[in-house]
Short mmCIF file of C-alpha atoms and ligand atoms in Angstrom, two decimals:
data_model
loop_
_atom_site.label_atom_id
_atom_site.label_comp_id
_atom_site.label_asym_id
_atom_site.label_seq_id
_atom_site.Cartn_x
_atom_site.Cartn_y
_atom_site.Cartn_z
CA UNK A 8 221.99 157.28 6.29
CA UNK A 9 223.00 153.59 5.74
CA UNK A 10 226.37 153.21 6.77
CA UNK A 11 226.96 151.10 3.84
CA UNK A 12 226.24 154.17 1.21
CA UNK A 13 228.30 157.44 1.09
CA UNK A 14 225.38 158.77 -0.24
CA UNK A 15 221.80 157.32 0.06
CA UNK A 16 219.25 158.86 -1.85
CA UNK A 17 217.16 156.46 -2.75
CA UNK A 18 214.13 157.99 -0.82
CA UNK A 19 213.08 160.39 1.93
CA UNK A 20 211.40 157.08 3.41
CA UNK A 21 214.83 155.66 4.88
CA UNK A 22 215.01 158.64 7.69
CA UNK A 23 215.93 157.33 10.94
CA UNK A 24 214.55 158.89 14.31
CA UNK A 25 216.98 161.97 16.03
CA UNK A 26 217.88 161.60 19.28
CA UNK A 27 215.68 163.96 20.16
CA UNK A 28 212.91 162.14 17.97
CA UNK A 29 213.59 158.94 19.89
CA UNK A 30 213.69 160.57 23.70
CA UNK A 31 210.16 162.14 22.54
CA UNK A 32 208.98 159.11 21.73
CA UNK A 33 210.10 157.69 25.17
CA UNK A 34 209.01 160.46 27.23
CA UNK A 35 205.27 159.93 25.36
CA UNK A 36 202.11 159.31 27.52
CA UNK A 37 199.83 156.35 25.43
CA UNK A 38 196.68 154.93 25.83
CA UNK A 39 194.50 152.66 23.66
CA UNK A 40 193.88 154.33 20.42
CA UNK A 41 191.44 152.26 19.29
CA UNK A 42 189.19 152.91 22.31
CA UNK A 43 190.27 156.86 21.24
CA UNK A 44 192.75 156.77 25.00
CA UNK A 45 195.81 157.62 23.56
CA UNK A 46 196.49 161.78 24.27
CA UNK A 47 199.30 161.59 22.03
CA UNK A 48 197.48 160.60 19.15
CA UNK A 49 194.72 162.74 19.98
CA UNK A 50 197.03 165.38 20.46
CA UNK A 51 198.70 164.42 17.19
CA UNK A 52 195.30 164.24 14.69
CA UNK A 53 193.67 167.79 16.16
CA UNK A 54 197.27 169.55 15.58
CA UNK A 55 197.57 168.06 12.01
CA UNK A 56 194.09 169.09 11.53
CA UNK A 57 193.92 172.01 12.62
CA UNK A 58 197.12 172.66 10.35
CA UNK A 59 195.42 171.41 7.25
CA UNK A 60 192.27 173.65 8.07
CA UNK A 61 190.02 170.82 8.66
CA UNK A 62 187.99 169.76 11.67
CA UNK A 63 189.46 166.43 12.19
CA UNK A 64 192.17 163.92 11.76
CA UNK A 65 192.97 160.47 11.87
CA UNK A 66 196.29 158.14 12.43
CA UNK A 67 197.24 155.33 9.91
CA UNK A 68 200.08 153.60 9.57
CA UNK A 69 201.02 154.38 6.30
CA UNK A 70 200.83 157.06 2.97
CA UNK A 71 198.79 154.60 1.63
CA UNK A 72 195.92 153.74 4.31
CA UNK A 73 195.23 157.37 4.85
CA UNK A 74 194.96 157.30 0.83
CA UNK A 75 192.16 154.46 0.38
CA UNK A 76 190.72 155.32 3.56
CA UNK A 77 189.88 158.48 1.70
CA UNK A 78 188.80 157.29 -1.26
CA UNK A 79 186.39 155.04 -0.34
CA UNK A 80 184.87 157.73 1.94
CA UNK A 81 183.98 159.47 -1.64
CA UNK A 82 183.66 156.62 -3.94
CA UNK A 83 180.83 154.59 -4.15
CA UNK A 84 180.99 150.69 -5.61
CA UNK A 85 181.32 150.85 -9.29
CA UNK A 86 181.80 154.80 -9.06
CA UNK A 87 184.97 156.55 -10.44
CA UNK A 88 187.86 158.22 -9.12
CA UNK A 89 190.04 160.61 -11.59
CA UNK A 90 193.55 161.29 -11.43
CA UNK A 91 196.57 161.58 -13.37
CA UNK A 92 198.68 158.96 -14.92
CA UNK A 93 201.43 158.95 -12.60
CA UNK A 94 200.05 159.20 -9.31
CA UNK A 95 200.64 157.20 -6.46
CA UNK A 96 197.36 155.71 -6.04
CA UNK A 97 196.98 154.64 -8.86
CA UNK A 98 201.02 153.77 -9.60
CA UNK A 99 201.76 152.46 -6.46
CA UNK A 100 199.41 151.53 -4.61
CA UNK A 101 199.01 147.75 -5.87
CA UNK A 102 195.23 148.39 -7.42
CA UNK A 103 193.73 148.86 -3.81
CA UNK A 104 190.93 151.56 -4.69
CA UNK A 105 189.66 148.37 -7.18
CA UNK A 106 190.64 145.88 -5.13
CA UNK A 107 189.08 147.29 -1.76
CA UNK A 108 186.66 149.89 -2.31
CA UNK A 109 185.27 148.69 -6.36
CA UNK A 110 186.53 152.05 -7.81
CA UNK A 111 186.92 152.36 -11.02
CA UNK A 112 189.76 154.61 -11.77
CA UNK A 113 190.42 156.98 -15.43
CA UNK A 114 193.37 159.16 -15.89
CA UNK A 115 194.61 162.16 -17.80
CA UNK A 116 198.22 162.84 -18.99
CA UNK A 117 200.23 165.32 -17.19
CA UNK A 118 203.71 166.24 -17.70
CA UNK A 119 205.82 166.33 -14.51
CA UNK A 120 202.65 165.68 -12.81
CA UNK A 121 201.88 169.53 -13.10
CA UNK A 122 197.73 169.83 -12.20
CA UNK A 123 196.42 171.86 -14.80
CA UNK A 124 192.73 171.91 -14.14
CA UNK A 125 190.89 171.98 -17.05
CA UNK A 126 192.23 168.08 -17.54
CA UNK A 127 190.57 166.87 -14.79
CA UNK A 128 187.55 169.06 -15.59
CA UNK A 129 187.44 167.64 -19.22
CA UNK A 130 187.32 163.94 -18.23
CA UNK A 131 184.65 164.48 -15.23
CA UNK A 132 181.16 162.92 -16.39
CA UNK A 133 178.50 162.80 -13.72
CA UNK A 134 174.54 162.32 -14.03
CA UNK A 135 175.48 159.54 -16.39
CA UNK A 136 172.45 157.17 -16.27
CA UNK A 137 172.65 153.52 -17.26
CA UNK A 138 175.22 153.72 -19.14
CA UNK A 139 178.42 155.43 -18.39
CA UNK A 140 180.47 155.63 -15.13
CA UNK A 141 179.88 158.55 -12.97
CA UNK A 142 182.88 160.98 -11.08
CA UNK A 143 182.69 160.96 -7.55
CA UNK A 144 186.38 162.03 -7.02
CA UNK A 145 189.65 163.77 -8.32
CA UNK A 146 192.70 163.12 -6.40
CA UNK A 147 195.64 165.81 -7.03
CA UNK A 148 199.22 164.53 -5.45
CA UNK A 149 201.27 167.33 -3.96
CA UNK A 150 203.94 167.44 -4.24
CA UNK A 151 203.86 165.28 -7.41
CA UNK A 152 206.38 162.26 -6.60
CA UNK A 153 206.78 160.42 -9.56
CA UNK A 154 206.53 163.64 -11.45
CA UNK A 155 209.59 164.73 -9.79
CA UNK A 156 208.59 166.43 -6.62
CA UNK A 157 206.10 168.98 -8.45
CA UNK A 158 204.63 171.64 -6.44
CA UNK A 159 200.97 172.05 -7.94
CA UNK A 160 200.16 175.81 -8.61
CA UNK A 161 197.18 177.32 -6.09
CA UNK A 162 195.21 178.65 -8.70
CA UNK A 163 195.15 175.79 -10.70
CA UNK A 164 193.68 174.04 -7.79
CA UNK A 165 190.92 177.04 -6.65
CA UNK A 166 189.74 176.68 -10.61
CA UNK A 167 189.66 173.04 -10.37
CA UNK A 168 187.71 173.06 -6.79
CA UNK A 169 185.52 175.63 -8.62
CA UNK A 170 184.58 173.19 -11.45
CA UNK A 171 184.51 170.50 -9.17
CA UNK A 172 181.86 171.55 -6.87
CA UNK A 173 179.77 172.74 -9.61
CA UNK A 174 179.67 169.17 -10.66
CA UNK A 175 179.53 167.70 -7.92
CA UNK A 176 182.61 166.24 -7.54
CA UNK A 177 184.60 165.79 -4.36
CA UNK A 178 188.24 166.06 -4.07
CA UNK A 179 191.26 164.29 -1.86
CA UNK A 180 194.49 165.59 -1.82
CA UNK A 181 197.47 162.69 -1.90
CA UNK A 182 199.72 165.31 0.29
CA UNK A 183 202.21 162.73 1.33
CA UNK A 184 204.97 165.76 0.64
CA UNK A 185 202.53 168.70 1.12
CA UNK A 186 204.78 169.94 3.65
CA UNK A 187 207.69 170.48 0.50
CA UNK A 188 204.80 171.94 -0.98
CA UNK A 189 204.42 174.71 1.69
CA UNK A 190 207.80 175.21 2.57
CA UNK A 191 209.18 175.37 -1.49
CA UNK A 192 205.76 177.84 -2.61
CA UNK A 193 205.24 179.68 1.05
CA UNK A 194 201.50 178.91 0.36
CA UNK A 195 200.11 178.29 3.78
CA UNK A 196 199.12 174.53 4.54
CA UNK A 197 195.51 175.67 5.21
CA UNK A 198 195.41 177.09 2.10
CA UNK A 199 196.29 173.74 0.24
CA UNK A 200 193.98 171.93 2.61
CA UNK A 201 190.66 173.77 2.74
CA UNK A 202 190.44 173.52 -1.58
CA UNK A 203 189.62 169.63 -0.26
CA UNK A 204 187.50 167.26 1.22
CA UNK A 205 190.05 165.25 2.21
CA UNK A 206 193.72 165.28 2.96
CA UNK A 207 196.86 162.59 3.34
CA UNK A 208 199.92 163.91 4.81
CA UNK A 209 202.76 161.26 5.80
CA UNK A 210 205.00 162.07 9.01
CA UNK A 211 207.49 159.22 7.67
CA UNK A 212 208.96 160.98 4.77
CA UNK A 213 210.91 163.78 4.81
CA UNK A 214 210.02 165.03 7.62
CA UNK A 215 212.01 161.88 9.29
CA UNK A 216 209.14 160.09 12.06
CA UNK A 217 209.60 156.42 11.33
CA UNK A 218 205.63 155.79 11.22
CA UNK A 219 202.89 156.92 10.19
CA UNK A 220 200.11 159.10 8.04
CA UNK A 221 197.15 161.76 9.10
CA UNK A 222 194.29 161.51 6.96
CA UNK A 223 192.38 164.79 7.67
CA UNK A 224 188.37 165.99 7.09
CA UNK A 225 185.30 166.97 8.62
CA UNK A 226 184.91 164.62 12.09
CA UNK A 227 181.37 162.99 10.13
CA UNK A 228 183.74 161.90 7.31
CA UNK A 229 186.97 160.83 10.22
CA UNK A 230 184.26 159.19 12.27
CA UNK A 231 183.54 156.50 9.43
CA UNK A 232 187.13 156.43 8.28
CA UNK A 233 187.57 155.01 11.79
CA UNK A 234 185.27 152.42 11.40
CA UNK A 235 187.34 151.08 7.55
CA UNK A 236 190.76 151.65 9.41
CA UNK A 237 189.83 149.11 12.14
CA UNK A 238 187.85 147.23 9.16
CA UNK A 239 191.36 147.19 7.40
CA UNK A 240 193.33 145.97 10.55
CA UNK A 241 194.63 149.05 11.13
CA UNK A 242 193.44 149.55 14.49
CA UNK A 243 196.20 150.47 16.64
CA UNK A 244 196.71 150.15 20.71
CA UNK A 245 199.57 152.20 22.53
CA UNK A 246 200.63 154.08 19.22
CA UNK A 247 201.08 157.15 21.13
CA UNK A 248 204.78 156.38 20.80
CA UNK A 249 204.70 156.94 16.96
CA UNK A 250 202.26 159.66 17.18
CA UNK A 251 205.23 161.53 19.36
CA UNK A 252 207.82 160.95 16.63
CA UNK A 253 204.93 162.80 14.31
CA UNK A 254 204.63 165.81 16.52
CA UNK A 255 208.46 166.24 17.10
CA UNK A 256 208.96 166.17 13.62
CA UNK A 257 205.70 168.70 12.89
CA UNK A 258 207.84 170.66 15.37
CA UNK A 259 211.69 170.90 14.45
CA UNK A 260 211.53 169.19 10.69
CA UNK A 261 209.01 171.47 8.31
CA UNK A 262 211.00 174.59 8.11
CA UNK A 263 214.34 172.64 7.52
CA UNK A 264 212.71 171.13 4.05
CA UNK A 265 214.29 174.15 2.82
CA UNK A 266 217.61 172.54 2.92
CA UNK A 267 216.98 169.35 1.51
CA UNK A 268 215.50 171.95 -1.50
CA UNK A 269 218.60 173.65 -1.61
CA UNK A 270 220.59 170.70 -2.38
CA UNK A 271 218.62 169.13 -4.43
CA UNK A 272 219.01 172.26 -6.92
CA UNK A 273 222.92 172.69 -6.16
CA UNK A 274 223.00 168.67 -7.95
CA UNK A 275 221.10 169.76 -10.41
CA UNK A 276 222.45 172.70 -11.85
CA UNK A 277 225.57 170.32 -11.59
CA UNK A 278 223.99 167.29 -13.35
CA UNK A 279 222.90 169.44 -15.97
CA UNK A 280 226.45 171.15 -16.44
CA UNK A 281 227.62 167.74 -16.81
CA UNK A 282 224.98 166.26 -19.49
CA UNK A 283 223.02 169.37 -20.78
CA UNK A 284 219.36 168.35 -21.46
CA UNK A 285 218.91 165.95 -19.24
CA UNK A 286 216.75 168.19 -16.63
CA UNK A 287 215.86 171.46 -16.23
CA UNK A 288 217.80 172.71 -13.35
CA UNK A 289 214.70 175.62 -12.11
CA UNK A 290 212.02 172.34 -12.35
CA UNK A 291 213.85 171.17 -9.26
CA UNK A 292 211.71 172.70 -7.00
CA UNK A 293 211.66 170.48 -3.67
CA UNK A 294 213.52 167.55 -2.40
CA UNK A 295 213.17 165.35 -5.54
CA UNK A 296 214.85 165.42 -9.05
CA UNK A 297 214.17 162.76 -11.52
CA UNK A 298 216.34 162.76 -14.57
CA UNK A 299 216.90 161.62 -18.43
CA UNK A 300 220.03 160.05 -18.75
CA UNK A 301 219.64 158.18 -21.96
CA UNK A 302 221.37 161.26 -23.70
CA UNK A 303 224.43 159.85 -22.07
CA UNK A 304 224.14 155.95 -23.34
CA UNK A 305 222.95 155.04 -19.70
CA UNK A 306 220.12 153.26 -18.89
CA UNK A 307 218.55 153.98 -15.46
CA UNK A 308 219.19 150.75 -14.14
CA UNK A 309 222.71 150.93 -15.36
CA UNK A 310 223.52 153.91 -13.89
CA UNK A 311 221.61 153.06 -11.09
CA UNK A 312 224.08 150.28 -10.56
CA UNK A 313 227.53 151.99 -11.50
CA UNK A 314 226.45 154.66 -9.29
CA UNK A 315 226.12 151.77 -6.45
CA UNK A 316 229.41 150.27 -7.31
CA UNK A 317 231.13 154.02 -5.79
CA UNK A 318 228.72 154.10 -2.97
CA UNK A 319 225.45 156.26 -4.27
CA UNK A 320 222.47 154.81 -3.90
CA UNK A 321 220.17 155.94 -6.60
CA UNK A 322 216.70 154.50 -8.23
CA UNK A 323 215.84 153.87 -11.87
CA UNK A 324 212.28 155.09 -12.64
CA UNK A 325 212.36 154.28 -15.92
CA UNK A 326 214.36 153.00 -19.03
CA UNK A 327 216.22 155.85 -19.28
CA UNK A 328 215.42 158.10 -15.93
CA UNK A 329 216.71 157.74 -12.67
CA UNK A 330 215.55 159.86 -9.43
CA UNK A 331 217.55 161.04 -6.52
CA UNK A 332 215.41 162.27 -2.87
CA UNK A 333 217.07 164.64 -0.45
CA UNK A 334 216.01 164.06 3.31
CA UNK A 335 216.95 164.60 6.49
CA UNK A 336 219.79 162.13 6.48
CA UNK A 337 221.88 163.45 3.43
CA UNK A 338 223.92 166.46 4.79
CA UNK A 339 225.94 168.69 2.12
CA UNK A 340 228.59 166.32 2.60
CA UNK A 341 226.86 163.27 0.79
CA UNK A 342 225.23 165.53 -1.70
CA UNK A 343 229.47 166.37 -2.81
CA UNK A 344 229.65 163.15 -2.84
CA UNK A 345 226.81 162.39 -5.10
CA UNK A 346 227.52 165.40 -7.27
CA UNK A 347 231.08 164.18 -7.78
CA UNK A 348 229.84 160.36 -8.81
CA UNK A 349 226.71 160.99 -10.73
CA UNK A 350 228.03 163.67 -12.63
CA UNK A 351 231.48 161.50 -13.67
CA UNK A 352 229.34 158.85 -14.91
CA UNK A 353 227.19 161.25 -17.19
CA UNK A 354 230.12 162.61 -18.47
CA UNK A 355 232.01 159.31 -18.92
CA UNK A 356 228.92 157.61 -20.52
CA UNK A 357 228.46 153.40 -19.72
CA UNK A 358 231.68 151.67 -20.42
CA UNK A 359 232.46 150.91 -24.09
CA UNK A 360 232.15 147.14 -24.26
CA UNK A 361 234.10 145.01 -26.89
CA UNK A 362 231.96 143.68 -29.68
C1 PLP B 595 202.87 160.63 -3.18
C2 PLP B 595 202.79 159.46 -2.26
N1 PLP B 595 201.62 159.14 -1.73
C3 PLP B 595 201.49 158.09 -0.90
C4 PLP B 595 202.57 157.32 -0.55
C5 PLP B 595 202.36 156.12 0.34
O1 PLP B 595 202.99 156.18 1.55
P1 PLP B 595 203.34 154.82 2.34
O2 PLP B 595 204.59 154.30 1.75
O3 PLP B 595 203.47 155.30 3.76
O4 PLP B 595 202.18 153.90 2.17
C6 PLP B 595 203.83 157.63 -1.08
C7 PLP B 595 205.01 156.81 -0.73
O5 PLP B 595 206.10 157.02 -1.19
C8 PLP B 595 203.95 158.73 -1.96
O6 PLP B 595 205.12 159.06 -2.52
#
């Protein structure tokens, strides 16, 4: 954490590297990765896919290459992908599956992000002529970030890989948290990953490497997505160096998710003590909780800011929501901390201002 915070949560991203991290990534071997040299990469994308139960993987730099890289691997020109309203690639993502790939994106509504399948199923329209757009892909985000670090129920996946299939109908799996997934359901990650044709996971978040994405499928489909990485620039040369921060963390930082899930619940069974209503205190599953704090007279960004002003660093998703992440840099201590603020300032309400 920030030195300048007392408690920074405004994302799992901001993890810096361990001291073990960092002597792992100084004790790595490298090669060229682009020419396929580099044993620590190599090393890196058969461990994450073999993880994921798939045959191969492949290194990006970020959440959001692995994304698009497997998107376009599904989605022809002018074809559709389907997802919901909130998710990252189509939130966040600055328009790139349009932009790079000339997908054509519809969503459904989900509350909390929380996959249930016949939505997806519903909106899916392929053998559609001259006329309408077909559905080549549904993406499913797990855990669901903007929904408020959702873990998406196993069976609602199997029934939507069920329908899927019988249309047709590939799927990728945004699993940029799927390791909160695992660790807060105890559903194995091969489980997740074989209900797909292609996976994301992202080493940089909470699991605390300072780089990096695996995009994960059969070696056909991570053979081509070689080909668009280095298309996109993101060919990389001695990356072995990040891809050793990735396997330290696959090795000490999974199992410890648990405590980052653990204090995200102790906050907010206390946030919801202090303004009752504004979450439900068992939908805090993982290492995210995202809030309403309008009940209290606070805007998102207001709070955002007053929390600031005593040293918490939180972020306003909305007009009247704000979200707090747990990671590997906010020990029980800062949590107290944040407790203490965030919950004074939902009891207080914003400061009455003279008319
Ligand atoms: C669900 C999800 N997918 C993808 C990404 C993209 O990751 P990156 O920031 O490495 O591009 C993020 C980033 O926060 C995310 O939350």
């Amino acid at each position: 954490m920030s030195a300048a915070f007392r408690a920074d949560l405004l994302s799992d991203t901001l993890t810096r590297p361990t001291d073990g991290m960092r002597a792992a990534m100084a004790a790595a071997e490298v090669g060229d990765d682009v020419f396929g040299e580099d044993p620590s990469v190599n090393a890196l994308e058969a461990e994450v896919a073999d993880r994921l139960g798939h045959e191969a993987g492949l290194f990006t730099p970020s959440g959001s290459m692995a994304n698009q890289l497997g998107l376009r691997l599904h989605v022809a020109p002018g074809q559709e992908m389907v997802c919901d309203s909130l998710a990252h690639v189509v939130r966040a993502e600055l328009g790139a599956a349009a932009a790079f790939s000339g997908i054509s994106s519809r969503t459904w509504v989900a509350p909390r992000g929380l996959l249930s399948a016949g939505d997806p199923l519903a909106l899916m329209i392929t053998g559609a002529g001259v006329y309408q757009v077909n559905t080549a892909l549904v993406v499913v985000e797990n855990t669901h970030n903007f929904g408020g670090g959702t873990v998406q129920p196993i069976d609602e996946i199997r029934l939507l890989r069920k329908g899927a299939q019988e249309r047709g109908v590939h799927m990728h799996l945004d699993g940029a948290r799927l390791w909160n997934a695992h660790v807060a359901s105890g559903v194995a990650l091969a489980d997740y990953g074989r209900e797909f044709d292609t996976v994301s996971v992202c080493l940089s978040k909470g699991l605390g490497a300072p780089v990096g994405s695996v995009l994960v499928g059969s070696a056909e489909a991570m053979a081509e997505a070689r080909i668009w990485r280095k298309r996109y620039g993101g060919g990389m040369r001695q990356v072995g160096i990040l891809a050793a921060a990735g396997r330290y963390a696959l090795a000490h930082h999974v199992e410890r998710l648990a405590d980052d899930h653990a204090r995200a619940s102790r906050a907010a069974a206390a946030f919801a003590e202090a303004l009752p209503g504004c979450l439900d205190p068992d939908l805090v599953e993982t290492n995210i909780l995202v809030m309403d704090v309008s009940g209290a007279g606070w805007t998102g960004a207001a709070l955002a800011a007053a929390a600031l002003d005593q040293g918490v660093r939180i972020y306003a998703v909305g007009p009247g929501a704000v979200r707090l992440v747990w990671h590997l840099d906010v020990s029980d201590e800062a949590t107290d901390v944040a407790i203490d603020v965030v919950s004074g300032l939902l009891r207080s309400g914003p400061p009455v201002t003279a008319a």
